[in-house]
PDB file of C-alpha atoms in Angstrom:
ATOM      1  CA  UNK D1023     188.067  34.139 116.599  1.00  0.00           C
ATOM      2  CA  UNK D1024     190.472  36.825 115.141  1.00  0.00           C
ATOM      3  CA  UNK D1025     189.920  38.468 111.592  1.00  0.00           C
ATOM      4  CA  UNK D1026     192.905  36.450 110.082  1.00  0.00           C
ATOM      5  CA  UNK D1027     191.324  33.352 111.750  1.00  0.00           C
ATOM      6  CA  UNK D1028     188.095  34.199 110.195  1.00  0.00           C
ATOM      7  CA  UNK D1029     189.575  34.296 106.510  1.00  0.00           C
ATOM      8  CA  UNK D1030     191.218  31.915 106.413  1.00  0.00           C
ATOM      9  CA  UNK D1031     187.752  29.823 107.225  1.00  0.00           C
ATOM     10  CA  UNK D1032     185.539  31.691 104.368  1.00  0.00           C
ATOM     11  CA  UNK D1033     188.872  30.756 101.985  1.00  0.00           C
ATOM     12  CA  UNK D1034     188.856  27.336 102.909  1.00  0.00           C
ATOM     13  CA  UNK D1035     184.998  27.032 102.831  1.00  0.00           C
ATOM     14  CA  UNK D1036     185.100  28.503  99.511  1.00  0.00           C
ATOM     15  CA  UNK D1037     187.950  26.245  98.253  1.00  0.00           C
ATOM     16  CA  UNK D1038     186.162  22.687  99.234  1.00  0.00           C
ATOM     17  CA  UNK D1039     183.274  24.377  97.136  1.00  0.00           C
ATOM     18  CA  UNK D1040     184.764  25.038  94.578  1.00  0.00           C
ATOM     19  CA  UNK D1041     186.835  21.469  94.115  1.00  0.00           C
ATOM     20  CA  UNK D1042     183.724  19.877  95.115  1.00  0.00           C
ATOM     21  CA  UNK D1043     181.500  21.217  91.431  1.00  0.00           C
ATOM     22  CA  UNK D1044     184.801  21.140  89.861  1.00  0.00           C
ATOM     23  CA  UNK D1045     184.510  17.401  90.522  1.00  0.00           C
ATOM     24  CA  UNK D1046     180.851  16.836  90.044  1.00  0.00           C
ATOM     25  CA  UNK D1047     181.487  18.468  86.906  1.00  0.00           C
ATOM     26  CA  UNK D1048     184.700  16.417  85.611  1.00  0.00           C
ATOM     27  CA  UNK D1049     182.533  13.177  86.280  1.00  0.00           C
ATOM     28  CA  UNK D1050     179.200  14.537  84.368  1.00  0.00           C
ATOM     29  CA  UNK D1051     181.057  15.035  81.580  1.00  0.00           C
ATOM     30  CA  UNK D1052     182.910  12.199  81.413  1.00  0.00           C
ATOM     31  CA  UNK D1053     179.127  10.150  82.136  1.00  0.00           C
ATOM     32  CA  UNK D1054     177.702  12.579  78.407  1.00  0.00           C
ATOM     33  CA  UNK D1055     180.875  11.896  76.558  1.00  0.00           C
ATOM     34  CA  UNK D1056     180.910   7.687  77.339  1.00  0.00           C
ATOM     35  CA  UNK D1057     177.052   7.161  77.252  1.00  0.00           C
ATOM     36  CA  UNK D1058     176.463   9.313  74.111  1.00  0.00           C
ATOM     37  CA  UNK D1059     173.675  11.127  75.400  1.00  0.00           C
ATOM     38  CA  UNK D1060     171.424  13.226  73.468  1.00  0.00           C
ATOM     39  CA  UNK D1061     168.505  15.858  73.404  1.00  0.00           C
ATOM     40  CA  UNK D1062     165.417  16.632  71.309  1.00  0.00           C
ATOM     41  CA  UNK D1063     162.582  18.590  71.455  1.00  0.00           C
ATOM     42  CA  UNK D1064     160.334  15.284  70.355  1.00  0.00           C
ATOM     43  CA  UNK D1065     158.418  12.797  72.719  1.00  0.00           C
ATOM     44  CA  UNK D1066     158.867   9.387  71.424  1.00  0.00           C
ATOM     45  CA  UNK D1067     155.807   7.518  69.560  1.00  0.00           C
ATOM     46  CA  UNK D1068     156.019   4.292  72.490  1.00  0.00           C
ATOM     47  CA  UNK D1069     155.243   7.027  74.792  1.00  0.00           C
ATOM     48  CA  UNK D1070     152.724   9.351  73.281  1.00  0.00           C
ATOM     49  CA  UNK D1071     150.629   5.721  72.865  1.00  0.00           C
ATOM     50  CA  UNK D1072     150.519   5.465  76.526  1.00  0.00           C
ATOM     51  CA  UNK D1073     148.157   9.309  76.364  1.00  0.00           C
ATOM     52  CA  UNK D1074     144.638   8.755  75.630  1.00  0.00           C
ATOM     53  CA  UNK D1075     144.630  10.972  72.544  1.00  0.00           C
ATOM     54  CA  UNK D1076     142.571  13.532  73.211  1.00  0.00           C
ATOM     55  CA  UNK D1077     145.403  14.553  75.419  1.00  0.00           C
ATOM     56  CA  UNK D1078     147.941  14.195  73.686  1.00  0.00           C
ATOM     57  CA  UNK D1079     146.805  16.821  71.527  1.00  0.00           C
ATOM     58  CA  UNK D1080     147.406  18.921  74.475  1.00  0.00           C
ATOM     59  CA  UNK D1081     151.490  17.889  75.216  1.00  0.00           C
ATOM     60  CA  UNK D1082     153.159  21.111  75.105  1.00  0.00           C
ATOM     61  CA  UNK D1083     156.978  22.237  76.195  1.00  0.00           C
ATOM     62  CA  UNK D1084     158.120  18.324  74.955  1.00  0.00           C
ATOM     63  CA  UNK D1085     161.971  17.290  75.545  1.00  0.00           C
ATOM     64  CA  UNK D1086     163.177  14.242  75.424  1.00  0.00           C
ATOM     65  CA  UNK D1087     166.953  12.614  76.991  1.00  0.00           C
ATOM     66  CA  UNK D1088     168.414   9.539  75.124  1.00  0.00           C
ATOM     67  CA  UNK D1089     171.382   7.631  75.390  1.00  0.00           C
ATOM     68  CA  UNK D1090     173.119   4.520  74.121  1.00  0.00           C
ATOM     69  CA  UNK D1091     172.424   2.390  78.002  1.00  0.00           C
ATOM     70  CA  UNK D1092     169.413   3.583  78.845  1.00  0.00           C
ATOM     71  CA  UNK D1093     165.789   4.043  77.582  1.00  0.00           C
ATOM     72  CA  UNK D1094     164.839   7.748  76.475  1.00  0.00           C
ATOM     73  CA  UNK D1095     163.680   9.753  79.553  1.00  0.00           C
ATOM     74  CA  UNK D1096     160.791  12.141  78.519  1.00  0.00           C
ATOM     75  CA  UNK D1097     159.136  15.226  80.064  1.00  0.00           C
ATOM     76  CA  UNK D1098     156.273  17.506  78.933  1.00  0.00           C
ATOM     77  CA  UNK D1099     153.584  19.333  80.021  1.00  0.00           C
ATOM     78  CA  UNK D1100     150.031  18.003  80.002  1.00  0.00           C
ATOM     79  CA  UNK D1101     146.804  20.038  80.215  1.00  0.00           C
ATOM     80  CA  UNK D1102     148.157  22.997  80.785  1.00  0.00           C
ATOM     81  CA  UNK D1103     149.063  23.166  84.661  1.00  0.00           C
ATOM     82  CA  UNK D1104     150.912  19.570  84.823  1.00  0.00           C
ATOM     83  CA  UNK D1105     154.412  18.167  84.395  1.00  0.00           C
ATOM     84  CA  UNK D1106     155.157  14.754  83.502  1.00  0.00           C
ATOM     85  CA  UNK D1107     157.654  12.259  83.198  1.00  0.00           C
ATOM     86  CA  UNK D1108     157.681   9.329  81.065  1.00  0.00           C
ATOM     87  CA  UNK D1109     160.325   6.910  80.939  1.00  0.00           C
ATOM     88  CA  UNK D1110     160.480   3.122  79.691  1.00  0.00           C
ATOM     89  CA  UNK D1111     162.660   1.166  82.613  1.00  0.00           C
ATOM     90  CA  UNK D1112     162.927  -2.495  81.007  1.00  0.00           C
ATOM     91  CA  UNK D1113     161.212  -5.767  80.316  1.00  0.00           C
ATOM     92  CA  UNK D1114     159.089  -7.844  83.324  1.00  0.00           C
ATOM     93  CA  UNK D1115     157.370 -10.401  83.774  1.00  0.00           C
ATOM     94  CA  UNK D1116     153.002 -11.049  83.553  1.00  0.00           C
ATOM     95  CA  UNK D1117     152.987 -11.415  87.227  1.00  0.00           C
ATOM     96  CA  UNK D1118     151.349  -8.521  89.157  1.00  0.00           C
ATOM     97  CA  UNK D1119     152.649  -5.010  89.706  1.00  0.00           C
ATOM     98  CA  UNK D1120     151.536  -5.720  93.131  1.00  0.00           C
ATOM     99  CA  UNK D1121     154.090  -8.239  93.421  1.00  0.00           C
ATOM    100  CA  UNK D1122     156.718  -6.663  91.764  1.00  0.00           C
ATOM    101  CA  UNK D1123     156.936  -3.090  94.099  1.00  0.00           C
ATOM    102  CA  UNK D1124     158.289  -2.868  97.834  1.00  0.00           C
ATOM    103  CA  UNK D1125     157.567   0.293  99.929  1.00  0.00           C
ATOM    104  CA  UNK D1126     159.884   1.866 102.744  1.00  0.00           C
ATOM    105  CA  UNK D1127     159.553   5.507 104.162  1.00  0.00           C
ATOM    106  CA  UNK D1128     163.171   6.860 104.318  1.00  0.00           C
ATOM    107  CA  UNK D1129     165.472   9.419 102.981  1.00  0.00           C
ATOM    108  CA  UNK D1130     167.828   9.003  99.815  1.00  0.00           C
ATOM    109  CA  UNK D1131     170.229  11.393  98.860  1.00  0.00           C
ATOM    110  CA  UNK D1132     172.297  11.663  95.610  1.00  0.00           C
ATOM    111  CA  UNK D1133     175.889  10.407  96.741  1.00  0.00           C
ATOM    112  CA  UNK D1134     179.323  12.113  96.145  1.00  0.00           C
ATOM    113  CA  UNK D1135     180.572   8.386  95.418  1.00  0.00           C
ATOM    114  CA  UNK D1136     177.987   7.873  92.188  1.00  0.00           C
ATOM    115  CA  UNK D1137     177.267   9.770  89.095  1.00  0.00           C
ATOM    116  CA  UNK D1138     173.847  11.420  88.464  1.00  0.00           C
ATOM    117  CA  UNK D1139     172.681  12.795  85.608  1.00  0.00           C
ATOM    118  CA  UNK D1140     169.629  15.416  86.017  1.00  0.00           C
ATOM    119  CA  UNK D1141     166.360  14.936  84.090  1.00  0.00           C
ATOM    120  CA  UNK D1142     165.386  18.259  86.193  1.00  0.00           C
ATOM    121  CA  UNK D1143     161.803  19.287  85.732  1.00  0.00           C
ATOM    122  CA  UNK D1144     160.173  22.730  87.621  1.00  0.00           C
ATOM    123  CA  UNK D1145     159.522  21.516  91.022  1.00  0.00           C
ATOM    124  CA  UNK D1146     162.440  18.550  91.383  1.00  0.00           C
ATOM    125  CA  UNK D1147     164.918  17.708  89.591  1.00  0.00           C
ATOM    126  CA  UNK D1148     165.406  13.413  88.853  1.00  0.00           C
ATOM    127  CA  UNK D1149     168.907  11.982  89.086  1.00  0.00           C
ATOM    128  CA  UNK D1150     169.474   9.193  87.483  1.00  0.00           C
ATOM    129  CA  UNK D1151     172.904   6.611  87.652  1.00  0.00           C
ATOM    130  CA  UNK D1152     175.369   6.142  85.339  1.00  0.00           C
ATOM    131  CA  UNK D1153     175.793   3.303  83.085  1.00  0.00           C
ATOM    132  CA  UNK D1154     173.249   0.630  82.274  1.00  0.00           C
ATOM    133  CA  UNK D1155     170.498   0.832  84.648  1.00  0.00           C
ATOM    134  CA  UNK D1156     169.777  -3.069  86.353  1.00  0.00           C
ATOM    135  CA  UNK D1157     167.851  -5.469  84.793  1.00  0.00           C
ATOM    136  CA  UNK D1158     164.696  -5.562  87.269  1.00  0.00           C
ATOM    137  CA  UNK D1159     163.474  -8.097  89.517  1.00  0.00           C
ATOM    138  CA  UNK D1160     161.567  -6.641  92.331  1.00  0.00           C
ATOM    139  CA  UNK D1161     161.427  -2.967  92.512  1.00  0.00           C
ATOM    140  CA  UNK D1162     161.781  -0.861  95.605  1.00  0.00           C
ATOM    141  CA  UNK D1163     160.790   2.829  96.099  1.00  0.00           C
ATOM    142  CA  UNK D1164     161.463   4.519  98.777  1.00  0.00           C
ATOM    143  CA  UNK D1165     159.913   8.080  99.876  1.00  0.00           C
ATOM    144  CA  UNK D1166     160.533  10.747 102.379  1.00  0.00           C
ATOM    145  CA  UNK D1167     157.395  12.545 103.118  1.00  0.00           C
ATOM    146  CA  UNK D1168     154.112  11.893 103.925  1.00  0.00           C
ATOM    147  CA  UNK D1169     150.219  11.868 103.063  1.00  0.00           C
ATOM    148  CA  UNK D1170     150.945   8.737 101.009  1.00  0.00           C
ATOM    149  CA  UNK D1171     148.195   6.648  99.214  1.00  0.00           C
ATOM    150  CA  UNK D1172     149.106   3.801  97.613  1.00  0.00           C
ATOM    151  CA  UNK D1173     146.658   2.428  94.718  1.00  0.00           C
ATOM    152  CA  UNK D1174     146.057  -1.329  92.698  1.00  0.00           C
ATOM    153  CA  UNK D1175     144.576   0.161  89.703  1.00  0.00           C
ATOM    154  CA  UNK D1176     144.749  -2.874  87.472  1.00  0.00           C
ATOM    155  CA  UNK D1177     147.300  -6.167  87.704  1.00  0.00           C
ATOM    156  CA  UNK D1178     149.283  -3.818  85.090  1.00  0.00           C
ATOM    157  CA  UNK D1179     148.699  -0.213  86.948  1.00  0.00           C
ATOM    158  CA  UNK D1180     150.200   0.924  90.334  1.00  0.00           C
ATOM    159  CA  UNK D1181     149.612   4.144  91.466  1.00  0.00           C
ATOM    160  CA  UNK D1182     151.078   6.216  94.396  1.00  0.00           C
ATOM    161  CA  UNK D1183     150.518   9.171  95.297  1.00  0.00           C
ATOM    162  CA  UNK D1184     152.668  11.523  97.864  1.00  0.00           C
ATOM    163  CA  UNK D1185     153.953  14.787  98.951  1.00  0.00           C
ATOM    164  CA  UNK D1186     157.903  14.266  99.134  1.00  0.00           C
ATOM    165  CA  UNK D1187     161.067  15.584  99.733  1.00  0.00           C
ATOM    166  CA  UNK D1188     163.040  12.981  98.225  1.00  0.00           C
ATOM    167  CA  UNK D1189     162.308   9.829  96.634  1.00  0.00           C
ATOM    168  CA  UNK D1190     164.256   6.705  95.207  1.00  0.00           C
ATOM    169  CA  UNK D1191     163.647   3.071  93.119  1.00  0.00           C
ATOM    170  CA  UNK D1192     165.881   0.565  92.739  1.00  0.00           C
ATOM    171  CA  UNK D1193     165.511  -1.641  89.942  1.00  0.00           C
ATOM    172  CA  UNK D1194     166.774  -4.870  92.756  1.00  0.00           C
ATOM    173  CA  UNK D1195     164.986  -4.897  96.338  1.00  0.00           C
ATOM    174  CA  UNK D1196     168.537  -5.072  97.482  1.00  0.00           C
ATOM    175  CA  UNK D1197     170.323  -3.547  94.774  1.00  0.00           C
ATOM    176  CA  UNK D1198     171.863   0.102  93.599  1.00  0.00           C
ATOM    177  CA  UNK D1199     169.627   3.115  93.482  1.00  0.00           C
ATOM    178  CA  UNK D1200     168.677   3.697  89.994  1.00  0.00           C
ATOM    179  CA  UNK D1201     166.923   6.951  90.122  1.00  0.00           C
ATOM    180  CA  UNK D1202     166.213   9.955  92.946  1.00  0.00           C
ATOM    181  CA  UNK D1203     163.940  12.567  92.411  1.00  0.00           C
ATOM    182  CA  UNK D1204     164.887  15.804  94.887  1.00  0.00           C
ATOM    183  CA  UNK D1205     162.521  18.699  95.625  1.00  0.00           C
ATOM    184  CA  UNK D1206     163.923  21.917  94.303  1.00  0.00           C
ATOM    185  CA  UNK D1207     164.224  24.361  97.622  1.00  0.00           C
ATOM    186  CA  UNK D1208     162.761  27.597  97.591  1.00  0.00           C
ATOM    187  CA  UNK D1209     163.618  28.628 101.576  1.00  0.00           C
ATOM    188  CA  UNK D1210     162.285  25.848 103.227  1.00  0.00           C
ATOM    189  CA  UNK D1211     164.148  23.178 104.281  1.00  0.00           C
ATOM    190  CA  UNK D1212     160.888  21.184 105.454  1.00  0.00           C
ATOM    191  CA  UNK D1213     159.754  21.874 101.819  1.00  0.00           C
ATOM    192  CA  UNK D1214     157.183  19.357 100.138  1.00  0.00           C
ATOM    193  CA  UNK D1215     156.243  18.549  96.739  1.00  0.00           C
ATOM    194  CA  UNK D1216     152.867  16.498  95.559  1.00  0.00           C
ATOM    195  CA  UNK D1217     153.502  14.060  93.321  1.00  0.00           C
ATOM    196  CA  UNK D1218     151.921  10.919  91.370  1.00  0.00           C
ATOM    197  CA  UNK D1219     153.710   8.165  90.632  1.00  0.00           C
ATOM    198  CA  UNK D1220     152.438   5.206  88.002  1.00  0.00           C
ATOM    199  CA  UNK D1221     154.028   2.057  87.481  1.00  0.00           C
ATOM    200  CA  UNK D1222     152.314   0.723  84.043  1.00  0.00           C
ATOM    201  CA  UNK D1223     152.967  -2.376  82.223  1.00  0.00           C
ATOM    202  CA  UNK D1224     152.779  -2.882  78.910  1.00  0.00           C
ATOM    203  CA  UNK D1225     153.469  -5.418  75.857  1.00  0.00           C
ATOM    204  CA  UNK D1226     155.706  -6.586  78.558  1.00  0.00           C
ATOM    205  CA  UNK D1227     157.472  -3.471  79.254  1.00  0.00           C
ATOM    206  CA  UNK D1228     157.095  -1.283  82.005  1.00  0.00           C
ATOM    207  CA  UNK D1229     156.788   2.247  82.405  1.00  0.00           C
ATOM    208  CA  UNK D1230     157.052   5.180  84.781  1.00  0.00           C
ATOM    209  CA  UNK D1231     154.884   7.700  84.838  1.00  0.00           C
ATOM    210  CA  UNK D1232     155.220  10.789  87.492  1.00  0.00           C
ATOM    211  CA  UNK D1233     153.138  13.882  87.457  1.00  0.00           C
ATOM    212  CA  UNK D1234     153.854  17.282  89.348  1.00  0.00           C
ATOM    213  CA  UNK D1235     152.695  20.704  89.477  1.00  0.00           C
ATOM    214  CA  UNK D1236     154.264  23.438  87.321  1.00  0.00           C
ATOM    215  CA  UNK D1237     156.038  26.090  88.443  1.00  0.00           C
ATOM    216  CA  UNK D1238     154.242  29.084  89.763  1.00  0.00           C
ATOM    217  CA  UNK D1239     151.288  26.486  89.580  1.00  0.00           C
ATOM    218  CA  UNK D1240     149.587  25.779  93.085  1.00  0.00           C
ATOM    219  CA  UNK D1241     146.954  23.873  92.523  1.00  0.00           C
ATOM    220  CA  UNK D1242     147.663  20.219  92.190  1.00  0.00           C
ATOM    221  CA  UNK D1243     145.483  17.114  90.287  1.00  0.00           C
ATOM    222  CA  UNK D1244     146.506  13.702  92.005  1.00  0.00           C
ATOM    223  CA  UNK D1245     144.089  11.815  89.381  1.00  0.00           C
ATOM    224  CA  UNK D1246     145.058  13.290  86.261  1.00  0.00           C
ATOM    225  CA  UNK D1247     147.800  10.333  85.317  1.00  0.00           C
ATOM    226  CA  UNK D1248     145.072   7.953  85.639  1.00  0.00           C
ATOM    227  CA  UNK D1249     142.455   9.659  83.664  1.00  0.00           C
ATOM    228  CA  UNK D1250     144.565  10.200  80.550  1.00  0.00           C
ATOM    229  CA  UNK D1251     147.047   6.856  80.322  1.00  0.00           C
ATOM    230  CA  UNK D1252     145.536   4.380  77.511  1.00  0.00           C
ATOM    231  CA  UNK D1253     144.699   1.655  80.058  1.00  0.00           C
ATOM    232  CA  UNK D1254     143.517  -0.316  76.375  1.00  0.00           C
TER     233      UNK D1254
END
């Protein structure tokens, strides 16, 4: 390969790049301006009732995403070395969690073809789809990873537990992707992140609870979620 050759490569590279966040950005835009998203620095009440309330005491660093399709997405930090997400994803039914969740081990990645927005927290970020999310019938999460430990707390509390790189639910067994949580990379492409994920119903609703570490945070409490959610 010749020096012209060569330049004309690192040009081109650098063009597709270029037209390629140009575009992700045209379309993120477009998704804030037509779904009326907003910010505050408040968790909502529904959610903070889900906290037993000696910890809530302790939410610190709250921010909250709302828009007019979808149910406010929520993140804080709990007891001190803990990140959590909190987010209401629609109305079911009184038959078992159990019932309601499918589990597959695979990869997921956010596609070109869709529009994400990020509910980023310090160790992942969490895409979510455009538009109004699907009514749900019979979830499905899928994770790439491993050490997984899946957990039948109560008929209203499913808990897993995992080290990922990428995970996914779908509101429909065989429907879209609703949301995909990515692990930040640091060097690694092997890279791994613990998490806890809760599925918790509620007055009919049900909610989604995921726990991380914090950044610059190493050690990692796979309980905590299920010590401090108001089972009651």
């Amino acid at each position: 390969m010749n020096r012209k050759t060569g330049i004309i490569l690192v040009v081109t590279a650098f063009v597709a790049v270029v037209f390629f966040i140009s575009v992700k950005t045209i379309r993120m835009a477009r998704v804030f301006k037509s779904e009326k998203w907003g910010f505050s620095y408040t968790i909502p009440q529904e959610y903070l009732a889900l906290i037993k309330e000696e910890d809530v005491r302790n939410v610190a660093s709250a921010f909250s995403f709302s828009s007019n399709v979808r149910d406010t997405i929520s993140r804080m930090y709990l007891r001190s070395n803990t990140e959590v997400i909190i987010y209401k994803m629609g109305r079911v039914s009184n038959e078992s969690l159990k019932q309601r969740v499918s589990f597959l081990e695979e990869s997921h990645k956010t596609s070109n073809l869709k529009v994400y927005g990020n509910a980023a927290t310090d160790k992942y970020d969490l895409y979510y789809l455009e538009g109004k999310p699907d009514s749900i019938t019979r979830l499905r999460l899928t994770v790439f990873g491993d050490s997984l430990k899946e957990e039948v707390v109560t008929d209203s509390l499913l808990s897993f537990y995992f080290k990922f790189q990428n995970f996914s639910i779908s509101n429909d067994i065989n429907g879209r992707i609703d949301l995909i949580g990515e692990v930040k990379r640091n060097g690694s492409a092997d890279e791994m992140e613990p998490a806890t994920l809760l599925f918790f119903k509620k007055n009919g609703n049900l909610y989604l609870l995921i726990s991380s570490r914090r950044k610059n945070i190493k050690a990692y409490d796979q309980n905590l979620l299920k010590q401090v959610i108001e089972k009651s």
